[in-house]
Coordinates of N, CA, C and O in Angstrom, one line a residue:
F233 N 6.1 -1.3 0.6 CA 7.2 -0.4 0.2 C 7.6 0.5 1.3 O 8.8 0.9 1.3
T234 N 6.7 0.9 2.2 CA 7.1 1.7 3.3 C 8.1 1.0 4.2 O 9.1 1.6 4.6
S235 N 7.8 -0.2 4.5 CA 8.7 -1.0 5.3 C 10.0 -1.2 4.6 O 11.1 -1.1 5.3
L236 N 10.0 -1.4 3.3 CA 11.3 -1.6 2.6 C 12.0 -0.3 2.6 O 13.3 -0.3 2.7
A237 N 11.3 0.9 2.6 CA 12.0 2.2 2.6 C 12.7 2.3 3.9 O 13.9 2.8 4.0
L238 N 12.1 2.0 5.0 CA 12.7 2.1 6.3 C 13.9 1.1 6.5 O 14.9 1.5 7.0
A239 N 13.7 -0.1 5.9 CA 14.8 -1.1 6.0 C 16.0 -0.7 5.1 O 17.1 -1.1 5.4
A240 N 15.7 0.1 4.1 CA 16.8 0.5 3.2 C 17.5 1.7 3.7 O 18.4 2.2 3.0
G241 N 17.1 2.2 4.8 CA 17.8 3.4 5.4 C 17.1 4.7 5.4 O 17.7 5.7 5.7
L242 N 15.9 4.7 5.0 CA 15.1 6.0 5.0 C 14.9 6.4 6.5 O 14.5 5.6 7.3
S243 N 15.2 7.6 6.8 CA 15.0 8.0 8.2 C 13.5 8.1 8.5 O 12.7 8.4 7.7
F244 N 13.2 7.8 9.8 CA 11.8 7.8 10.2 C 11.1 9.1 10.0 O 10.0 9.2 9.5
P245 N 11.8 10.3 10.3 CA 11.1 11.5 10.1 C 10.8 11.8 8.6 O 9.7 12.3 8.3
V246 N 11.6 11.4 7.7 CA 11.4 11.6 6.3 C 10.2 10.7 5.9 O 9.4 11.1 5.1
C247 N 10.2 9.4 6.4 CA 9.1 8.5 6.0 C 7.8 9.0 6.5 O 6.8 9.0 5.8
T248 N 7.8 9.5 7.8 CA 6.5 10.1 8.3 C 6.1 11.3 7.5 O 4.9 11.4 7.2
L249 N 7.0 12.2 7.1 CA 6.7 13.3 6.3 C 6.1 12.9 5.0 O 5.1 13.4 4.5
A250 N 6.7 11.9 4.3 CA 6.2 11.5 3.0 C 4.8 10.9 3.1 O 4.0 11.2 2.3
K251 N 4.6 10.0 4.1 CA 3.3 9.4 4.3 C 2.2 10.4 4.7 O 1.1 10.2 4.5
S252 N 2.6 11.5 5.4 CA 1.6 12.5 5.7 C 1.1 13.2 4.5 O 0.1 13.9 4.5
A253 N 1.9 13.2 3.4 CA 1.5 13.8 2.2 C 0.8 12.8 1.2 O 0.6 13.0 0.1
K254 N 0.3 11.7 1.8 CA -0.3 10.6 1.0 C -1.6 11.1 0.3 O -1.9 10.6 -0.8
M255 N -2.3 12.1 0.8 CA -3.5 12.5 0.1 C -3.2 13.1 -1.2 O -4.1 13.1 -2.1
I256 N -2.0 13.6 -1.5 CA -1.7 14.2 -2.8 C -1.7 13.1 -3.9 O -2.4 13.2 -4.9
P257 N -1.0 12.0 -3.7 CA -1.0 11.0 -4.7 C -2.4 10.3 -4.8 O -2.8 9.8 -5.9
V258 N -3.1 10.2 -3.7 CA -4.4 9.6 -3.7 C -5.4 10.5 -4.5 O -6.1 10.0 -5.4
M259 N -5.3 11.8 -4.4 CA -6.1 12.7 -5.2 C -5.7 12.6 -6.7 O -6.6 12.5 -7.5
L260 N -4.4 12.5 -6.9 CA -4.0 12.4 -8.3 C -4.4 11.1 -8.9 O -4.9 11.1 -10.1
G261 N -4.3 10.0 -8.2 CA -4.8 8.7 -8.7 C -6.2 8.7 -9.0 O -6.7 8.1 -10.0
Q262 N -7.0 9.3 -8.1 CA -8.5 9.4 -8.4 C -8.8 10.3 -9.5 O -9.8 10.1 -10.2
L263 N -8.0 11.3 -9.8 CA -8.2 12.2 -10.9 C -7.9 11.4 -12.2 O -8.7 11.5 -13.2
V264 N -6.8 10.7 -12.2 CA -6.3 10.1 -13.5 C -7.1 8.8 -13.7 O -7.6 8.5 -14.8
L265 N -7.2 7.9 -12.7 CA -7.8 6.6 -12.9 C -9.2 6.5 -12.5 O -10.0 5.6 -13.0
G266 N -9.7 7.4 -11.6 CA -11.0 7.2 -11.1 C -12.0 8.3 -11.6 O -13.2 8.3 -11.2
S267 N -11.5 9.1 -12.5 CA -12.4 10.2 -13.1 C -13.1 11.1 -12.1 O -14.2 11.5 -12.2
S268 N -12.3 11.4 -11.0 CA -12.8 12.3 -10.0 C -12.6 13.7 -10.4 O -11.8 14.0 -11.3
S269 N -13.3 14.6 -9.7 CA -13.0 16.0 -9.9 C -13.0 16.7 -8.6 O -13.8 16.3 -7.7
Y270 N -12.2 17.6 -8.4 CA -12.0 18.3 -7.1 C -12.1 19.8 -7.4 O -11.7 20.3 -8.4
G271 N -12.6 20.5 -6.4 CA -12.8 22.0 -6.4 C -11.5 22.6 -5.9 O -10.6 22.0 -5.3
V272 N -11.5 23.9 -6.0 CA -10.4 24.7 -5.4 C -10.2 24.5 -3.9 O -9.1 24.4 -3.4
A273 N -11.4 24.4 -3.2 CA -11.3 24.3 -1.8 C -10.7 22.9 -1.4 O -9.9 22.8 -0.4
D274 N -10.9 21.9 -2.2 CA -10.3 20.6 -1.9 C -8.8 20.6 -2.1 O -8.1 20.1 -1.2
Y275 N -8.3 21.3 -3.1 CA -6.9 21.4 -3.3 C -6.3 22.3 -2.2 O -5.2 22.0 -1.7
A276 N -7.0 23.3 -1.8 CA -6.5 24.2 -0.7 C -6.4 23.4 0.6 O -5.4 23.6 1.3
M277 N -7.4 22.6 0.9 CA -7.4 21.9 2.1 C -6.2 20.8 2.1 O -5.5 20.7 3.1
A278 N -6.1 20.2 1.0 CA -5.0 19.2 0.9 C -3.6 19.9 1.1 O -2.8 19.4 1.8
A279 N -3.4 21.0 0.4 CA -2.2 21.8 0.6 C -2.0 22.2 2.0 O -0.8 22.1 2.5
L280 N -3.0 22.7 2.7 CA -2.9 23.1 4.1 C -2.5 22.0 5.0 O -1.7 22.1 5.9
I281 N -3.2 20.8 4.8 CA -2.9 19.7 5.7 C -1.5 19.2 5.5 O -0.8 18.9 6.4
V282 N -1.1 19.1 4.2 CA 0.3 18.6 4.0 C 1.3 19.6 4.5 O 2.3 19.2 5.1
S283 N 1.1 20.9 4.3 CA 2.0 21.9 4.8 C 2.0 21.9 6.4 O 3.1 22.0 6.9
G284 N 0.9 21.7 7.0 CA 0.9 21.6 8.5 C 1.6 20.4 9.0 O 2.4 20.5 9.9
A285 N 1.4 19.3 8.3 CA 2.1 18.0 8.7 C 3.6 18.2 8.5 O 4.5 17.7 9.3
T286 N 4.0 18.9 7.4 CA 5.4 19.1 7.1 C 6.1 20.0 8.2 O 7.1 19.7 8.7
L287 N 5.4 21.1 8.5 CA 5.9 21.9 9.6 C 6.0 21.2 10.9 O 7.0 21.3 11.6
L288 N 5.0 20.4 11.3 CA 5.1 19.7 12.5 C 6.2 18.7 12.5 O 7.0 18.5 13.5
S289 N 6.3 17.9 11.4 CA 7.3 16.9 11.3 C 8.8 17.5 11.3 O 9.6 17.0 12.0
M290 N 8.9 18.6 10.6 CA 10.2 19.3 10.6 C 10.6 19.8 12.0 O 11.7 19.8 12.4
G291 N 9.6 20.3 12.7 CA 9.8 20.8 14.1 C 10.2 19.7 15.0 O 11.2 19.9 15.8
E292 N 9.5 18.6 15.0 CA 9.9 17.5 15.8 C 11.2 16.9 15.4 O 12.0 16.5 16.3
S293 N 11.5 16.8 14.1 CA 12.8 16.3 13.7 C 13.9 17.2 14.2 O 15.0 16.7 14.6
K294 N 13.7 18.5 14.1 CA 14.8 19.4 14.6 C 15.1 19.2 16.1 O 16.2 19.2 16.5
Q295 N 14.0 19.1 16.9 CA 14.1 18.9 18.3 C 14.9 17.6 18.6 O 15.8 17.5 19.4
N296 N 14.5 16.5 17.9 CA 15.2 15.2 18.1 C 16.6 15.3 17.7 O 17.5 14.7 18.4
N297 N 17.0 16.0 16.6 CA 18.4 16.1 16.2 C 19.2 16.9 17.2 O 20.4 16.7 17.4
N298 N 18.6 17.9 17.8 CA 19.3 18.8 18.8 C 19.6 18.0 20.1 O 20.6 18.2 20.7
S299 N 18.7 17.1 20.5 CA 18.8 16.4 21.7 C 19.7 15.2 21.6 O 20.2 14.7 22.6
S300 N 19.9 14.7 20.4 CA 20.8 13.5 20.2 C 21.8 13.8 19.2 O 21.6 14.7 18.3
S301 N 22.9 13.2 19.3 CA 24.0 13.4 18.4 C 24.0 12.5 17.2 O 24.9 12.6 16.3
S302 N 23.0 11.7 17.1 CA 22.9 10.8 15.9 C 22.5 11.6 14.7 O 21.7 12.5 14.7
N303 N 23.1 11.3 13.6 CA 22.9 11.9 12.3 C 22.0 11.0 11.4 O 22.5 10.0 11.0
S304 N 20.8 11.4 11.3 CA 19.9 10.5 10.5 C 20.0 10.9 9.0 O 19.9 12.1 8.7
S305 N 20.2 9.9 8.2 CA 20.3 10.2 6.7 C 19.4 9.2 6.0 O 19.1 8.2 6.5
S306 N 19.0 9.6 4.8 CA 18.2 8.7 4.1 C 18.9 8.3 2.8 O 19.5 9.1 2.1
T307 N 18.8 7.0 2.5 CA 19.5 6.5 1.3 C 18.6 6.7 0.1 O 17.4 6.9 0.2
F308 N 19.3 6.7 -1.1 CA 18.5 6.8 -2.3 C 17.5 5.7 -2.5 O 16.4 5.9 -2.9
T309 N 17.9 4.5 -2.1 CA 17.0 3.3 -2.2 C 15.8 3.5 -1.3 O 14.6 3.3 -1.7
G310 N 16.0 4.0 -0.1 CA 14.9 4.3 0.8 C 13.9 5.3 0.3 O 12.7 5.2 0.3
V311 N 14.5 6.4 -0.3 CA 13.6 7.4 -0.9 C 12.9 6.9 -2.1 O 11.7 7.2 -2.3
A312 N 13.5 6.0 -2.9 CA 12.8 5.4 -4.1 C 11.7 4.5 -3.6 O 10.6 4.6 -4.2
F313 N 11.9 3.8 -2.5 CA 10.8 2.9 -2.0 C 9.7 3.7 -1.5 O 8.5 3.4 -1.7
I314 N 9.9 4.8 -0.8 CA 8.8 5.6 -0.2 C 8.1 6.3 -1.4 O 6.8 6.4 -1.3
L315 N 8.8 6.7 -2.4 CA 8.1 7.3 -3.6 C 7.2 6.3 -4.3 O 6.1 6.5 -4.7
L316 N 7.8 5.0 -4.3 CA 7.0 3.9 -4.9 C 5.8 3.6 -4.1 O 4.7 3.3 -4.6
S317 N 5.9 3.7 -2.8 CA 4.8 3.5 -1.9 C 3.7 4.5 -2.1 O 2.5 4.2 -2.2
L318 N 4.1 5.8 -2.2 CA 3.1 6.9 -2.5 C 2.5 6.7 -3.9 O 1.3 6.9 -4.0
F319 N 3.2 6.3 -4.8 CA 2.7 6.0 -6.2 C 1.7 4.9 -6.1 O 0.6 5.0 -6.7
M320 N 2.0 3.8 -5.4 CA 1.0 2.7 -5.3 C -0.2 3.1 -4.5 O -1.3 2.7 -4.8
D321 N -0.1 4.0 -3.6 CA -1.3 4.6 -2.9 C -2.2 5.3 -3.8 O -3.4 5.1 -3.8
G322 N -1.6 6.1 -4.7 CA -2.4 6.8 -5.7 C -3.1 5.8 -6.7 O -4.2 6.0 -7.1
I323 N -2.4 4.8 -7.1 CA -2.9 3.8 -8.1 C -4.1 3.1 -7.4 O -5.2 2.9 -8.0
T324 N -3.9 2.7 -6.1 CA -4.9 1.9 -5.4 C -6.2 2.8 -5.2 O -7.3 2.3 -5.5
A325 N -6.0 4.1 -4.9 CA -7.2 4.9 -4.7 C -7.9 5.1 -6.0 O -9.1 5.1 -6.1
G326 N -7.2 5.3 -7.1 CA -7.8 5.5 -8.4 C -8.5 4.3 -8.9 O -9.7 4.4 -9.4
L327 N -7.9 3.1 -8.7 CA -8.6 1.9 -9.1 C -9.8 1.6 -8.2 O -10.9 1.1 -8.7
Q328 N -9.8 1.9 -6.9 CA -10.9 1.7 -6.1 C -12.1 2.6 -6.5 O -13.2 2.2 -6.5
K329 N -11.7 3.9 -6.8 CA -12.7 4.8 -7.3 C -13.4 4.3 -8.6 O -14.6 4.4 -8.7
R330 N -12.6 3.8 -9.5 CA -13.1 3.3 -10.7 C -13.9 2.1 -10.5 O -15.0 1.9 -11.1
L331 N -13.5 1.2 -9.6 CA -14.4 0.0 -9.3 C -15.7 0.4 -8.8 O -16.8 -0.1 -9.2
K332 N -15.7 1.4 -7.8 CA -17.0 1.9 -7.3 C -17.9 2.4 -8.4 O -19.1 2.1 -8.5
H333 N -17.3 3.2 -9.3 CA -18.0 3.8 -10.4 C -18.6 2.8 -11.3 O -19.7 2.8 -11.7
N334 N -17.7 1.8 -11.7 CA -18.1 0.8 -12.7 C -19.2 -0.1 -12.2 O -20.2 -0.4 -12.9
L335 N -19.1 -0.4 -10.9 CA -20.2 -1.3 -10.3 C -21.5 -0.5 -10.2 O -22.6 -1.0 -10.5
A336 N -21.4 0.8 -9.9 CA -22.6 1.6 -9.8 C -23.3 1.8 -11.2 O -24.5 1.7 -11.3
V337 N -22.5 2.1 -12.2 CA -23.0 2.4 -13.5 C -23.4 1.1 -14.3 O -24.6 1.0 -14.8
K338 N -22.6 0.2 -14.3 CA -22.8 -1.0 -15.2 C -23.7 -2.0 -14.5 O -24.5 -2.7 -15.2
H339 N -23.6 -2.2 -13.2 CA -24.4 -3.3 -12.5 C -25.4 -2.7 -11.5 O -26.0 -3.5 -10.8
Q340 N -25.5 -1.4 -11.4 CA -26.4 -0.8 -10.4 C -26.3 -1.4 -9.0 O -27.3 -1.7 -8.4
Q341 N -25.1 -1.6 -8.6 CA -24.9 -2.0 -7.2 C -23.7 -1.3 -6.6 O -22.8 -0.7 -7.3
Q342 N -23.6 -1.3 -5.3 CA -22.5 -0.6 -4.6 C -21.4 -1.7 -4.4 O -21.6 -2.8 -4.1
A343 N -20.2 -1.1 -4.4 CA -19.0 -2.0 -4.1 C -19.0 -2.3 -2.6 O -19.3 -1.4 -1.8
T344 N -18.8 -3.5 -2.2 CA -18.8 -3.9 -0.8 C -17.4 -4.1 -0.3 O -16.4 -4.1 -1.1
T345 N -17.2 -4.2 0.9 CA -15.9 -4.4 1.5 C -15.3 -5.7 1.0 O -14.1 -5.8 0.8
H346 N -16.1 -6.7 0.7 CA -15.6 -7.9 0.2 C -15.1 -7.8 -1.3 O -14.1 -8.5 -1.6
D347 N -15.7 -6.9 -2.0 CA -15.1 -6.6 -3.4 C -13.7 -6.0 -3.3 O -12.8 -6.5 -4.0
F348 N -13.6 -5.1 -2.4 CA -12.3 -4.4 -2.2 C -11.3 -5.4 -1.6 O -10.1 -5.5 -2.0
M349 N -11.7 -6.3 -0.7 CA -10.8 -7.3 -0.1 C -10.4 -8.3 -1.2 O -9.2 -8.6 -1.3
F350 N -11.3 -8.7 -2.1 CA -10.9 -9.6 -3.1 C -9.9 -9.0 -4.1 O -8.9 -9.6 -4.4
Y351 N -10.1 -7.8 -4.5 CA -9.2 -7.2 -5.5 C -7.9 -6.8 -4.8 O -6.8 -6.9 -5.5
T352 N -7.9 -6.4 -3.6 CA -6.7 -6.2 -2.8 C -5.8 -7.5 -2.7 O -4.6 -7.5 -3.0
S353 N -6.5 -8.5 -2.3 CA -5.8 -9.8 -2.2 C -5.3 -10.3 -3.6 O -4.2 -10.9 -3.7
L354 N -6.1 -10.1 -4.6 CA -5.7 -10.6 -6.0 C -4.4 -9.8 -6.4 O -3.5 -10.4 -6.9
S355 N -4.5 -8.5 -6.2 CA -3.3 -7.7 -6.6 C -2.1 -8.0 -5.8 O -1.0 -8.0 -6.3
M356 N -2.3 -8.3 -4.5 CA -1.1 -8.7 -3.6 C -0.6 -10.0 -4.1 O 0.7 -10.2 -4.2
F357 N -1.4 -11.0 -4.5 CA -1.0 -12.3 -5.0 C -0.2 -12.1 -6.3 O 0.9 -12.7 -6.4
L358 N -0.7 -11.3 -7.2 CA -0.1 -11.1 -8.5 C 1.3 -10.4 -8.3 O 2.3 -10.8 -9.0
T359 N 1.3 -9.4 -7.4 CA 2.6 -8.8 -7.1 C 3.6 -9.7 -6.5 O 4.8 -9.8 -6.9
A360 N 3.2 -10.5 -5.5 CA 4.1 -11.5 -4.9 C 4.5 -12.5 -5.9 O 5.7 -12.9 -5.9
L361 N 3.6 -13.0 -6.8 CA 4.0 -14.0 -7.8 C 5.0 -13.4 -8.7 O 6.0 -14.0 -9.1
F362 N 4.8 -12.1 -9.2 CA 5.8 -11.5 -10.0 C 7.2 -11.3 -9.4 O 8.2 -11.7 -10.0
V363 N 7.2 -10.9 -8.1 CA 8.4 -10.7 -7.4 C 9.1 -12.1 -7.2 O 10.3 -12.2 -7.4
A364 N 8.3 -13.1 -6.9 CA 8.9 -14.4 -6.6 C 9.4 -15.1 -7.8 O 10.4 -15.9 -7.8
T365 N 8.8 -14.8 -9.0 CA 9.3 -15.5 -10.2 C 10.3 -14.7 -11.0 O 11.2 -15.2 -11.6
V366 N 10.1 -13.4 -11.1 CA 10.9 -12.6 -12.0 C 12.0 -11.9 -11.3 O 13.2 -11.9 -11.7
V367 N 11.7 -11.3 -10.2 CA 12.7 -10.4 -9.5 C 13.7 -11.3 -8.7 O 14.9 -11.1 -8.8
T368 N 13.2 -12.2 -7.8 CA 14.1 -12.9 -6.9 C 14.3 -14.4 -7.3 O 15.2 -15.0 -6.7
D369 N 13.5 -15.0 -8.1 CA 13.5 -16.4 -8.4 C 13.3 -17.3 -7.2 O 13.9 -18.4 -7.2
D370 N 12.6 -16.8 -6.2 CA 12.3 -17.6 -5.0 C 11.2 -18.6 -5.3 O 11.0 -19.5 -4.4
W371 N 10.4 -18.5 -6.3 CA 9.3 -19.4 -6.6 C 9.8 -20.9 -6.7 O 9.2 -21.8 -6.1
I372 N 10.9 -21.1 -7.4 CA 11.4 -22.5 -7.6 C 11.8 -23.0 -6.3 O 11.5 -24.2 -5.9
S373 N 12.6 -22.3 -5.5 CA 13.1 -22.8 -4.2 C 11.9 -23.0 -3.3 O 12.0 -24.0 -2.5
G374 N 10.9 -22.2 -3.3 CA 9.7 -22.4 -2.5 C 9.0 -23.6 -2.8 O 8.6 -24.4 -1.9
C375 N 8.8 -23.9 -4.1 CA 8.1 -25.1 -4.5 C 8.9 -26.3 -4.2 O 8.4 -27.3 -3.7
Q376 N 10.2 -26.3 -4.3 CA 11.1 -27.4 -3.9 C 11.0 -27.7 -2.4 O 10.9 -28.8 -2.0
Y377 N 10.9 -26.6 -1.6 CA 10.8 -26.8 -0.2 C 9.5 -27.5 0.2 O 9.4 -28.4 1.0
V378 N 8.4 -27.1 -0.5 CA 7.1 -27.7 -0.2 C 7.1 -29.1 -0.7 O 6.5 -30.0 0.0
M379 N 7.7 -29.4 -1.8 CA 7.8 -30.8 -2.3 C 8.6 -31.7 -1.3 O 8.2 -32.9 -1.0
L380 N 9.6 -31.2 -0.7 CA 10.4 -32.0 0.2 C 9.8 -32.0 1.6 O 10.1 -33.0 2.4
N381 N 9.0 -31.1 2.0 CA 8.3 -31.0 3.3 C 6.8 -30.8 3.1 O 6.3 -29.7 3.3
P382 N 6.1 -31.9 2.7 CA 4.7 -31.8 2.5 C 3.8 -31.3 3.7 O 2.8 -30.7 3.5
G383 N 4.3 -31.6 4.9 CA 3.6 -31.1 6.0 C 3.6 -29.6 6.2 O 2.7 -29.0 6.8
A384 N 4.6 -29.0 5.5 CA 4.7 -27.5 5.6 C 3.5 -26.9 4.9 O 3.0 -25.8 5.3
L385 N 3.0 -27.5 3.8 CA 1.9 -27.0 3.1 C 0.7 -26.9 4.0 O 0.0 -25.9 4.0
Q386 N 0.4 -28.0 4.7 CA -0.8 -28.0 5.5 C -0.7 -27.1 6.7 O -1.5 -26.3 7.0
H387 N 0.4 -27.3 7.4 CA 0.6 -26.6 8.7 C 1.0 -25.2 8.6 O 0.5 -24.4 9.4
M388 N 1.9 -24.9 7.7 CA 2.4 -23.5 7.6 C 1.6 -22.7 6.6 O 1.0 -21.7 7.0
L389 N 1.6 -23.1 5.4 CA 1.0 -22.2 4.4 C -0.5 -22.0 4.5 O -1.0 -20.9 4.4
C390 N -1.2 -23.1 4.8 CA -2.7 -23.0 5.0 C -3.0 -22.2 6.2 O -4.0 -21.4 6.2
M391 N -2.3 -22.3 7.3 CA -2.6 -21.6 8.5 C -2.3 -20.1 8.3 O -3.0 -19.2 8.7
V392 N -1.2 -19.8 7.5 CA -0.8 -18.4 7.2 C -1.9 -17.8 6.4 O -2.4 -16.7 6.6
C393 N -2.4 -18.5 5.4 CA -3.5 -18.0 4.5 C -4.7 -17.8 5.3 O -5.4 -16.8 5.1
L394 N -5.1 -18.7 6.1 CA -6.3 -18.6 7.0 C -6.2 -17.4 7.9 O -7.2 -16.6 8.0
C395 N -5.1 -17.2 8.5 CA -4.9 -16.1 9.4 C -4.9 -14.8 8.6 O -5.5 -13.8 9.1
S396 N -4.4 -14.8 7.5 CA -4.4 -13.6 6.6 C -5.8 -13.2 6.2 O -6.2 -12.0 6.3
V397 N -6.6 -14.2 5.9 CA -8.0 -13.9 5.5 C -8.8 -13.4 6.7 O -9.6 -12.4 6.6
I398 N -8.6 -14.0 7.8 CA -9.4 -13.5 9.0 C -8.9 -12.1 9.4 O -9.7 -11.3 9.7
G399 N -7.6 -11.9 9.3 CA -7.1 -10.5 9.6 C -7.6 -9.5 8.7 O -8.0 -8.4 9.1
Q400 N -7.6 -9.8 7.4 CA -8.1 -8.9 6.4 C -9.6 -8.6 6.6 O -10.1 -7.5 6.4
A401 N -10.4 -9.7 6.9 CA -11.8 -9.5 7.1 C -12.0 -8.5 8.3 O -12.9 -7.6 8.2
F402 N -11.3 -8.6 9.4 CA -11.4 -7.7 10.5 C -11.0 -6.2 10.0 O -11.7 -5.3 10.4
V403 N -9.9 -6.1 9.3 CA -9.5 -4.8 8.9 C -10.6 -4.2 7.9 O -10.9 -3.0 8.1
F404 N -11.1 -4.9 7.0 CA -12.1 -4.4 6.1 C -13.4 -4.2 6.8 O -14.2 -3.3 6.4
F405 N -13.7 -4.9 7.8 CA -14.9 -4.7 8.5 C -14.9 -3.4 9.3 O -15.8 -2.7 9.3
L406 N -13.7 -3.1 9.9 CA -13.6 -1.9 10.6 C -13.4 -0.7 9.7 O -13.8 0.4 10.0

């Protein structure tokens, strides 16, 4: 959603400012979905970090606007996408916290990076399937393409999936 926000016309400084406030929806997601609790010091630190990032971003944005004559504006669609991105960050954090808790309580085991990788991949697949079938109707044309070009399945789709798995394994390992 962040990439879609930028593609839809959200200015880069606004995008950077919004993503620097990511810890707020993450904390909210963990409060609502993950049954977390935070102290006053945690809220104060989050507020100070977001305020500092806001001041820094606004200062850099002001300097860039003074040095160039370009007028950066953000579209409504771009703002909606960045808000959706922050909302999904909160949902992800809350669900990960809940997964950790459920595995610890019900199964007396810790969540591994592979557990998170599996659930992340599953949710990405379900989201892509929803978008391809309901939102854009690309599922049918994609299936028709694969039927007409069977080599594409082996050479293109399987290699993309393999590269995706290897890439995710490195990201989750780090």
